[in-house]
N, CA, C and O atoms as a Tinker XYZ file with bonds, in Angstrom:
   400  protein
     1  N      4.755000   -6.908000   -8.261000    73     2
     2  CA     4.002000   -6.659000   -9.465000    64     1     3
     3  C      4.644000   -5.523000  -10.245000    63     2     4     5
     4  O      5.276000   -4.634000   -9.674000    81     3
     5  N      4.475000   -5.569000  -11.516000    73     3     6
     6  CA     4.979000   -4.492000  -12.361000    64     5     7
     7  C      3.954000   -3.364000  -12.354000    63     6     8     9
     8  O      2.777000   -3.581000  -12.643000    81     7
     9  N      4.404000   -2.176000  -12.025000    73     7    10
    10  CA     3.520000   -1.016000  -11.986000    64     9    11
    11  C      3.303000   -0.539000  -13.419000    63    10    12    13
    12  O      4.272000   -0.341000  -14.152000    81    11
    13  N      2.055000   -0.352000  -13.828000    73    11    14
    14  CA     1.784000    0.119000  -15.185000    64    13    15
    15  C      2.497000    1.447000  -15.478000    63    14    16    17
    16  O      2.646000    2.292000  -14.595000    81    15
    17  N      2.930000    1.613000  -16.719000    73    15    18
    18  CA     3.695000    2.793000  -17.122000    64    17    19
    19  C      2.931000    4.082000  -16.844000    63    18    20    21
    20  O      3.536000    5.074000  -16.436000    81    19
    21  N      1.631000    4.093000  -17.052000    73    19    22
    22  CA     0.855000    5.315000  -16.821000    64    21    23
    23  C      0.884000    5.725000  -15.354000    63    22    24    25
    24  O      0.891000    6.915000  -15.040000    81    23
    25  N      0.900000    4.732000  -14.445000    73    23    26
    26  CA     0.976000    5.040000  -13.011000    64    25    27
    27  C      2.384000    5.493000  -12.656000    63    26    28    29
    28  O      2.549000    6.441000  -11.888000    81    27
    29  N      3.400000    4.834000  -13.200000    73    27    30
    30  CA     4.781000    5.260000  -12.943000    64    29    31
    31  C      4.971000    6.711000  -13.358000    63    30    32    33
    32  O      5.615000    7.487000  -12.652000    81    31
    33  N      4.415000    7.070000  -14.493000    73    31    34
    34  CA     4.542000    8.451000  -14.974000    64    33    35
    35  C      3.801000    9.410000  -14.044000    63    34    36    37
    36  O      4.320000   10.471000  -13.696000    81    35
    37  N      2.601000    9.037000  -13.649000    73    35    38
    38  CA     1.801000    9.895000  -12.765000    64    37    39
    39  C      2.425000   10.062000  -11.387000    63    38    40    41
    40  O      2.237000   11.094000  -10.741000    81    39
    41  N      3.169000    9.055000  -10.931000    73    39    42
    42  CA     3.817000    9.114000   -9.617000    64    41    43
    43  C      4.849000   10.230000   -9.529000    63    42    44    45
    44  O      5.127000   10.736000   -8.442000    81    43
    45  N      5.409000   10.610000  -10.649000    73    43    46
    46  CA     6.536000   11.548000  -10.652000    64    45    47
    47  C      6.213000   12.913000  -10.058000    63    46    48    49
    48  O      7.128000   13.655000   -9.702000    81    47
    49  N      4.949000   13.257000   -9.944000    73    47    50
    50  CA     4.602000   14.568000   -9.369000    64    49    51
    51  C      4.565000   14.528000   -7.841000    63    50    52    53
    52  O      4.411000   15.564000   -7.195000    81    51
    53  N      4.705000   13.340000   -7.268000    73    51    54
    54  CA     4.646000   13.178000   -5.815000    64    53    55
    55  C      6.051000   13.122000   -5.220000    63    54    56    57
    56  O      7.015000   12.846000   -5.934000    81    55
    57  N      6.174000   13.383000   -3.915000    73    55    58
    58  CA     7.494000   13.357000   -3.273000    64    57    59
    59  C      8.178000   11.992000   -3.441000    63    58    60    61
    60  O      7.510000   10.959000   -3.465000    81    59
    61  N      9.497000   11.998000   -3.555000    73    59    62
    62  CA    10.246000   10.742000   -3.703000    64    61    63
    63  C      9.945000    9.725000   -2.601000    63    62    64    65
    64  O      9.895000    8.524000   -2.865000    81    63
    65  N      9.744000   10.195000   -1.374000    73    63    66
    66  CA     9.427000    9.270000   -0.282000    64    65    67
    67  C      8.128000    8.528000   -0.579000    63    66    68    69
    68  O      8.070000    7.307000   -0.432000    81    67
    69  N      7.090000    9.243000   -0.994000    73    67    70
    70  CA     5.810000    8.605000   -1.328000    64    69    71
    71  C      6.010000    7.585000   -2.438000    63    70    72    73
    72  O      5.485000    6.474000   -2.372000    81    71
    73  N      6.764000    7.963000   -3.448000    73    71    74
    74  CA     7.005000    7.056000   -4.570000    64    73    75
    75  C      7.665000    5.767000   -4.093000    63    74    76    77
    76  O      7.286000    4.678000   -4.524000    81    75
    77  N      8.642000    5.886000   -3.211000    73    75    78
    78  CA     9.331000    4.683000   -2.726000    64    77    79
    79  C      8.388000    3.800000   -1.918000    63    78    80    81
    80  O      8.452000    2.575000   -2.013000    81    79
    81  N      7.518000    4.411000   -1.126000    73    79    82
    82  CA     6.540000    3.643000   -0.348000    64    81    83
    83  C      5.587000    2.918000   -1.289000    63    82    84    85
    84  O      5.344000    1.721000   -1.132000    81    83
    85  N      5.054000    3.634000   -2.258000    73    83    86
    86  CA     4.082000    3.032000   -3.178000    64    85    87
    87  C      4.714000    1.915000   -4.006000    63    86    88    89
    88  O      4.077000    0.895000   -4.269000    81    87
    89  N      5.959000    2.110000   -4.413000    73    87    90
    90  CA     6.650000    1.060000   -5.194000    64    89    91
    91  C      6.891000   -0.174000   -4.336000    63    90    92    93
    92  O      6.740000   -1.299000   -4.814000    81    91
    93  N      7.264000    0.024000   -3.073000    73    91    94
    94  CA     7.459000   -1.118000   -2.175000    64    93    95
    95  C      6.134000   -1.817000   -1.894000    63    94    96    97
    96  O      6.078000   -3.045000   -1.821000    81    95
    97  N      5.089000   -1.048000   -1.740000    73    95    98
    98  CA     3.766000   -1.605000   -1.493000    64    97    99
    99  C      3.311000   -2.463000   -2.678000    63    98   100   101
   100  O      2.675000   -3.500000   -2.490000    81    99
   101  N      3.634000   -2.033000   -3.874000    73    99   102
   102  CA     3.245000   -2.775000   -5.078000    64   101   103
   103  C      3.902000   -4.156000   -5.135000    63   102   104   105
   104  O      3.441000   -5.029000   -5.871000    81   103
   105  N      4.962000   -4.357000   -4.372000    73   103   106
   106  CA     5.663000   -5.641000   -4.375000    64   105   107
   107  C      5.065000   -6.661000   -3.402000    63   106   108   109
   108  O      5.502000   -7.811000   -3.370000    81   107
   109  N      4.077000   -6.253000   -2.613000    73   107   110
   110  CA     3.444000   -7.188000   -1.681000    64   109   111
   111  C      2.550000   -8.121000   -2.502000    63   110   112   113
   112  O      1.634000   -7.654000   -3.180000    81   111
   113  N      2.800000   -9.417000   -2.449000    73   111   114
   114  CA     1.995000  -10.358000   -3.243000    64   113   115
   115  C      0.530000  -10.411000   -2.792000    63   114   116   117
   116  O      0.220000  -10.181000   -1.623000    81   115
   117  N     -0.351000  -10.714000   -3.729000    73   115   118
   118  CA    -1.763000  -10.914000   -3.393000    64   117   119
   119  C     -1.873000  -11.985000   -2.319000    63   118   120   121
   120  O     -1.161000  -12.989000   -2.341000    81   119
   121  N     -2.781000  -11.748000   -1.380000    73   119   122
   122  CA    -3.002000  -12.720000   -0.311000    64   121   123
   123  C     -2.049000  -12.584000    0.857000    63   122   124   125
   124  O     -2.163000  -13.315000    1.841000    81   123
   125  N     -1.102000  -11.651000    0.760000    73   123   126
   126  CA    -0.154000  -11.432000    1.851000    64   125   127
   127  C     -0.300000  -10.011000    2.376000    63   126   128   129
   128  O     -0.872000   -9.143000    1.717000    81   127
   129  N      0.225000   -9.795000    3.569000    73   127   130
   130  CA     0.234000   -8.462000    4.161000    64   129   131
   131  C      1.634000   -8.138000    4.665000    63   130   132   133
   132  O      2.468000   -9.026000    4.841000    81   131
   133  N      1.872000   -6.876000    4.891000    73   131   134
   134  CA     3.091000   -6.382000    5.524000    64   133   135
   135  C      2.671000   -5.316000    6.525000    63   134   136   137
   136  O      1.607000   -4.712000    6.388000    81   135
   137  N      3.501000   -5.089000    7.522000    73   135   138
   138  CA     3.218000   -4.011000    8.471000    64   137   139
   139  C      3.817000   -2.709000    7.951000    63   138   140   141
   140  O      4.654000   -2.702000    7.049000    81   139
   141  N      3.365000   -1.615000    8.543000    73   139   142
   142  CA     3.924000   -0.312000    8.195000    64   141   143
   143  C      5.423000   -0.307000    8.474000    63   142   144   145
   144  O      6.201000    0.255000    7.703000    81   143
   145  N      5.826000   -0.932000    9.578000    73   143   146
   146  CA     7.240000   -1.013000    9.934000    64   145   147
   147  C      8.044000   -1.834000    8.939000    63   146   148   149
   148  O      9.165000   -1.464000    8.591000    81   147
   149  N      7.480000   -2.947000    8.479000    73   147   150
   150  CA     8.176000   -3.762000    7.481000    64   149   151
   151  C      8.374000   -2.985000    6.186000    63   150   152   153
   152  O      9.427000   -3.067000    5.554000    81   151
   153  N      7.353000   -2.233000    5.798000    73   151   154
   154  CA     7.479000   -1.428000    4.591000    64   153   155
   155  C      8.525000   -0.333000    4.781000    63   154   156   157
   156  O      9.295000   -0.037000    3.868000    81   155
   157  N      8.549000    0.264000    5.972000    73   155   158
   158  CA     9.559000    1.288000    6.269000    64   157   159
   159  C     10.964000    0.707000    6.160000    63   158   160   161
   160  O     11.854000    1.331000    5.583000    81   159
   161  N     11.162000   -0.484000    6.714000    73   159   162
   162  CA    12.475000   -1.129000    6.611000    64   161   163
   163  C     12.805000   -1.484000    5.163000    63   162   164   165
   164  O     13.959000   -1.389000    4.747000    81   163
   165  N     11.803000   -1.888000    4.404000    73   163   166
   166  CA    12.028000   -2.273000    3.004000    64   165   167
   167  C     12.526000   -1.108000    2.156000    63   166   168   169
   168  O     13.235000   -1.313000    1.170000    81   167
   169  N     12.159000    0.108000    2.535000    73   167   170
   170  CA    12.619000    1.276000    1.771000    64   169   171
   171  C     13.847000    1.935000    2.414000    63   170   172   173
   172  O     14.279000    3.008000    1.993000    81   171
   173  N     14.396000    1.281000    3.431000    73   171   174
   174  CA    15.605000    1.797000    4.063000    64   173   175
   175  C     15.376000    2.909000    5.065000    63   174   176   177
   176  O     16.302000    3.654000    5.387000    81   175
   177  N     14.148000    3.031000    5.565000    73   175   178
   178  CA    13.807000    4.063000    6.549000    64   177   179
   179  C     13.126000    3.408000    7.750000    63   178   180   181
   180  O     11.933000    3.619000    7.969000    81   179
   181  N     13.861000    2.618000    8.528000    73   179   182
   182  CA    13.253000    1.797000    9.582000    64   181   183
   183  C     12.488000    2.564000   10.656000    63   182   184   185
   184  O     11.649000    1.976000   11.337000    81   183
   185  N     12.748000    3.844000   10.826000    73   183   186
   186  CA    12.044000    4.632000   11.846000    64   185   187
   187  C     10.826000    5.369000   11.277000    63   186   188   189
   188  O     10.210000    6.173000   11.977000    81   187
   189  N     10.480000    5.107000   10.034000    73   187   190
   190  CA     9.472000    5.914000    9.345000    64   189   191
   191  C      8.122000    5.216000    9.172000    63   190   192   193
   192  O      7.414000    5.487000    8.202000    81   191
   193  N      7.756000    4.327000   10.088000    73   191   194
   194  CA     6.495000    3.592000    9.938000    64   193   195
   195  C      5.289000    4.531000    9.857000    63   194   196   197
   196  O      4.386000    4.303000    9.052000    81   195
   197  N      5.262000    5.567000   10.669000    73   195   198
   198  CA     4.128000    6.505000   10.636000    64   197   199
   199  C      4.112000    7.294000    9.336000    63   198   200   201
   200  O      3.042000    7.557000    8.787000    81   199
   201  N      5.270000    7.670000    8.841000    73   199   202
   202  CA     5.341000    8.377000    7.563000    64   201   203
   203  C      4.893000    7.473000    6.415000    63   202   204   205
   204  O      4.285000    7.938000    5.451000    81   203
   205  N      5.198000    6.181000    6.524000    73   203   206
   206  CA     4.706000    5.211000    5.536000    64   205   207
   207  C      3.180000    5.227000    5.544000    63   206   208   209
   208  O      2.550000    5.237000    4.486000    81   207
   209  N      2.590000    5.230000    6.731000    73   207   210
   210  CA     1.131000    5.298000    6.841000    64   209   211
   211  C      0.566000    6.537000    6.183000    63   210   212   213
   212  O     -0.469000    6.479000    5.520000    81   211
   213  N      1.242000    7.659000    6.366000    73   211   214
   214  CA     0.787000    8.902000    5.739000    64   213   215
   215  C      0.871000    8.828000    4.215000    63   214   216   217
   216  O     -0.032000    9.287000    3.516000    81   215
   217  N      1.946000    8.256000    3.709000    73   215   218
   218  CA     2.091000    8.110000    2.259000    64   217   219
   219  C      0.997000    7.203000    1.705000    63   218   220   221
   220  O      0.434000    7.480000    0.647000    81   219
   221  N      0.697000    6.124000    2.417000    73   219   222
   222  CA    -0.345000    5.208000    1.947000    64   221   223
   223  C     -1.726000    5.849000    2.028000    63   222   224   225
   224  O     -2.585000    5.573000    1.190000    81   223
   225  N     -1.946000    6.695000    3.020000    73   223   226
   226  CA    -3.229000    7.395000    3.140000    64   225   227
   227  C     -3.459000    8.338000    1.960000    63   226   228   229
   228  O     -4.599000    8.687000    1.653000    81   227
   229  N     -2.384000    8.745000    1.305000    73   227   230
   230  CA    -2.473000    9.667000    0.163000    64   229   231
   231  C     -2.299000    8.942000   -1.180000    63   230   232   233
   232  O     -2.086000    9.582000   -2.209000    81   231
   233  N     -2.388000    7.629000   -1.164000    73   231   234
   234  CA    -2.204000    6.815000   -2.363000    64   233   235
   235  C     -3.370000    7.011000   -3.335000    63   234   236   237
   236  O     -4.475000    6.541000   -3.065000    81   235
   237  N     -3.143000    7.693000   -4.454000    73   235   238
   238  CA    -4.226000    7.886000   -5.420000    64   237   239
   239  C     -4.344000    6.745000   -6.428000    63   238   240   241
   240  O     -5.177000    6.804000   -7.333000    81   239
   241  N     -3.524000    5.714000   -6.282000    73   239   242
   242  CA    -3.445000    4.645000   -7.274000    64   241   243
   243  C     -4.036000    3.320000   -6.791000    63   242   244   245
   244  O     -3.837000    2.283000   -7.425000    81   243
   245  N     -4.755000    3.352000   -5.682000    73   243   246
   246  CA    -5.395000    2.132000   -5.177000    64   245   247
   247  C     -6.528000    1.740000   -6.128000    63   246   248   249
   248  O     -7.168000    2.620000   -6.703000    81   247
   249  N     -6.782000    0.483000   -6.301000    73   247   250
   250  CA    -6.149000   -0.668000   -5.673000    64   249   251
   251  C     -4.927000   -1.194000   -6.428000    63   250   252   253
   252  O     -4.327000   -2.185000   -6.011000    81   251
   253  N     -4.547000   -0.538000   -7.544000    73   251   254
   254  CA    -3.371000   -1.011000   -8.277000    64   253   255
   255  C     -2.147000   -1.008000   -7.370000    63   254   256   257
   256  O     -1.387000   -1.976000   -7.348000    81   255
   257  N     -1.956000    0.070000   -6.627000    73   255   258
   258  CA    -0.951000    0.098000   -5.564000    64   257   259
   259  C     -1.718000   -0.318000   -4.306000    63   258   260   261
   260  O     -2.461000    0.485000   -3.743000    81   259
   261  N     -1.541000   -1.569000   -3.863000    73   259   262
   262  CA    -2.451000   -2.190000   -2.897000    64   261   263
   263  C     -2.212000   -1.825000   -1.434000    63   262   264   265
   264  O     -1.747000   -2.652000   -0.650000    81   263
   265  N     -2.529000   -0.596000   -1.075000    73   263   266
   266  CA    -2.303000   -0.163000    0.311000    64   265   267
   267  C     -3.154000   -0.955000    1.300000    63   266   268   269
   268  O     -2.872000   -0.943000    2.498000    81   267
   269  N     -4.189000   -1.642000    0.820000    73   267   270
   270  CA    -5.005000   -2.458000    1.724000    64   269   271
   271  C     -4.219000   -3.640000    2.281000    63   270   272   273
   272  O     -4.668000   -4.273000    3.237000    81   271
   273  N     -3.069000   -3.952000    1.715000    73   271   274
   274  CA    -2.257000   -5.077000    2.190000    64   273   275
   275  C     -1.321000   -4.695000    3.332000    63   274   276   277
   276  O     -0.538000   -5.524000    3.795000    81   275
   277  N     -1.397000   -3.456000    3.783000    73   275   278
   278  CA    -0.513000   -2.997000    4.862000    64   277   279
   279  C     -1.341000   -2.876000    6.143000    63   278   280   281
   280  O     -2.398000   -2.245000    6.167000    81   279
   281  N     -0.827000   -3.501000    7.209000    73   279   282
   282  CA    -1.542000   -3.585000    8.480000    64   281   283
   283  C     -0.661000   -3.097000    9.628000    63   282   284   285
   284  O      0.532000   -2.845000    9.454000    81   283
   285  N     -1.269000   -2.973000   10.790000    73   283   286
   286  CA    -0.533000   -2.562000   12.000000    64   285   287
   287  C      0.395000   -3.680000   12.469000    63   286   288   289
   288  O      0.197000   -4.845000   12.124000    81   287
   289  N      1.390000   -3.326000   13.243000    73   287   290
   290  CA     2.333000   -4.303000   13.791000    64   289   291
   291  C      1.622000   -5.355000   14.630000    63   290   292   293
   292  O      2.086000   -6.491000   14.723000    81   291
   293  N      0.515000   -4.990000   15.233000    73   291   294
   294  CA    -0.269000   -5.924000   16.052000    64   293   295
   295  C     -1.065000   -6.915000   15.210000    63   294   296   297
   296  O     -1.612000   -7.885000   15.733000    81   295
   297  N     -1.128000   -6.666000   13.911000    73   295   298
   298  CA    -1.940000   -7.491000   13.023000    64   297   299
   299  C     -3.321000   -6.903000   12.774000    63   298   300   301
   300  O     -4.103000   -7.437000   11.987000    81   299
   301  N     -3.613000   -5.798000   13.453000    73   299   302
   302  CA    -4.923000   -5.158000   13.291000    64   301   303
   303  C     -5.030000   -4.468000   11.935000    63   302   304   305
   304  O     -4.046000   -3.972000   11.386000    81   303
   305  N     -6.243000   -4.454000   11.417000    73   303   306
   306  CA    -6.506000   -3.711000   10.184000    64   305   307
   307  C     -6.706000   -2.254000   10.567000    63   306   308   309
   308  O     -7.647000   -1.913000   11.284000    81   307
   309  N     -5.832000   -1.414000   10.092000    73   307   310
   310  CA    -5.905000    0.007000   10.430000    64   309   311
   311  C     -5.657000    0.836000    9.185000    63   310   312   313
   312  O     -5.114000    0.349000    8.194000    81   311
   313  N     -6.060000    2.082000    9.251000    73   311   314
   314  CA    -5.624000    3.081000    8.302000    64   313   315
   315  C     -6.059000    2.940000    6.859000    63   314   316   317
   316  O     -5.279000    3.275000    5.967000    81   315
   317  N     -7.252000    2.468000    6.582000    73   315   318
   318  CA    -7.692000    2.392000    5.189000    64   317   319
   319  C     -8.607000    3.566000    4.899000    63   318   320   321
   320  O     -9.713000    3.644000    5.435000    81   319
   321  N     -8.151000    4.479000    4.055000    73   319   322
   322  CA    -8.922000    5.687000    3.773000    64   321   323
   323  C     -9.745000    5.583000    2.497000    63   322   324   325
   324  O    -10.413000    6.542000    2.108000    81   323
   325  N     -9.702000    4.436000    1.848000    73   323   326
   326  CA   -10.480000    4.247000    0.632000    64   325   327
   327  C    -11.959000    4.118000    0.934000    63   326   328   329
   328  O    -12.356000    3.969000    2.090000    81   327
   329  N    -12.789000    4.176000   -0.129000    73   327   330
   330  CA   -14.234000    4.021000    0.060000    64   329   331
   331  C    -14.550000    2.705000    0.764000    63   330   332   333
   332  O    -14.008000    1.655000    0.416000    81   331
   333  N    -15.423000    2.775000    1.744000    73   331   334
   334  CA   -15.801000    1.579000    2.495000    64   333   335
   335  C    -14.986000    1.368000    3.749000    63   334   336   337
   336  O    -15.320000    0.517000    4.573000    81   335
   337  N    -13.908000    2.142000    3.904000    73   335   338
   338  CA   -13.108000    2.079000    5.118000    64   337   339
   339  C    -12.563000    0.699000    5.438000    63   338   340   341
   340  O    -12.255000   -0.091000    4.546000    81   339
   341  N    -12.453000    0.428000    6.729000    73   339   342
   342  CA   -11.850000   -0.834000    7.177000    64   341   343
   343  C    -12.660000   -2.054000    6.755000    63   342   344   345
   344  O    -12.097000   -3.126000    6.535000    81   343
   345  N    -13.974000   -1.899000    6.641000    73   343   346
   346  CA   -14.798000   -3.023000    6.180000    64   345   347
   347  C    -14.378000   -3.438000    4.765000    63   346   348   349
   348  O    -14.273000   -4.628000    4.465000    81   347
   349  N    -14.144000   -2.459000    3.914000    73   347   350
   350  CA   -13.707000   -2.733000    2.547000    64   349   351
   351  C    -12.303000   -3.336000    2.530000    63   350   352   353
   352  O    -12.027000   -4.246000    1.748000    81   351
   353  N    -11.415000   -2.831000    3.389000    73   351   354
   354  CA   -10.062000   -3.374000    3.474000    64   353   355
   355  C    -10.118000   -4.860000    3.804000    63   354   356   357
   356  O     -9.417000   -5.660000    3.184000    81   355
   357  N    -10.945000   -5.236000    4.776000    73   355   358
   358  CA   -11.096000   -6.635000    5.149000    64   357   359
   359  C    -11.650000   -7.450000    3.986000    63   358   360   361
   360  O    -11.191000   -8.566000    3.743000    81   359
   361  N    -12.621000   -6.913000    3.270000    73   359   362
   362  CA   -13.185000   -7.616000    2.121000    64   361   363
   363  C    -12.126000   -7.871000    1.047000    63   362   364   365
   364  O    -12.038000   -8.968000    0.496000    81   363
   365  N    -11.333000   -6.856000    0.763000    73   363   366
   366  CA   -10.280000   -7.003000   -0.250000    64   365   367
   367  C     -9.276000   -8.080000    0.156000    63   366   368   369
   368  O     -8.907000   -8.928000   -0.656000    81   367
   369  N     -8.841000   -8.045000    1.404000    73   367   370
   370  CA    -7.877000   -9.037000    1.885000    64   369   371
   371  C     -8.463000  -10.445000    1.877000    63   370   372   373
   372  O     -7.807000  -11.395000    1.450000    81   371
   373  N     -9.703000  -10.572000    2.350000    73   371   374
   374  CA   -10.359000  -11.879000    2.369000    64   373   375
   375  C    -10.504000  -12.443000    0.958000    63   374   376   377
   376  O    -10.273000  -13.630000    0.729000    81   375
   377  N    -10.887000  -11.587000    0.020000    73   375   378
   378  CA   -11.065000  -12.035000   -1.366000    64   377   379
   379  C     -9.734000  -12.489000   -1.960000    63   378   380   381
   380  O     -9.671000  -13.522000   -2.627000    81   379
   381  N     -8.674000  -11.723000   -1.720000    73   379   382
   382  CA    -7.357000  -12.106000   -2.238000    64   381   383
   383  C     -6.887000  -13.427000   -1.636000    63   382   384   385
   384  O     -6.352000  -14.280000   -2.344000    81   383
   385  N     -7.085000  -13.593000   -0.341000    73   383   386
   386  CA    -6.641000  -14.831000    0.313000    64   385   387
   387  C     -7.409000  -16.039000   -0.203000    63   386   388   389
   388  O     -6.863000  -17.140000   -0.261000    81   387
   389  N     -8.661000  -15.848000   -0.577000    73   387   390
   390  CA    -9.463000  -16.979000   -1.074000    64   389   391
   391  C     -9.004000  -17.426000   -2.465000    63   390   392   393
   392  O     -9.270000  -18.558000   -2.867000    81   391
   393  N     -8.321000  -16.551000   -3.196000    73   391   394
   394  CA    -7.844000  -16.888000   -4.535000    64   393   395
   395  C     -6.422000  -17.411000   -4.541000    63   394   396   397
   396  O     -5.940000  -17.876000   -5.575000    81   395
   397  N     -5.742000  -17.344000   -3.407000    73   395   398
   398  CA    -4.342000  -17.779000   -3.345000    64   397   399
   399  C     -4.204000  -19.215000   -2.901000    63   398   400
   400  O     -3.088000  -19.725000   -2.801000    81   399
């Protein structure tokens, strides 16, 4: 997805690593998920899965930057710090999958 210009501008105050994670996360299509490890590999930092999780936990641009689409390597829904927690993460994913 194309990140809106206002969000791209606002991202500039955050560390480059966070920006790369959020930009990679924005490329996950609706109705699909990626693991923290897959996102780490996508940004060229294959050992940084936990750091990816930390960057997503600090994502101030949700749901435009869809951190709810990132899951654990086991397939478990983990790490959603947005309002509603993991229940909301599941709702968002279920709703997206029903439209795809």
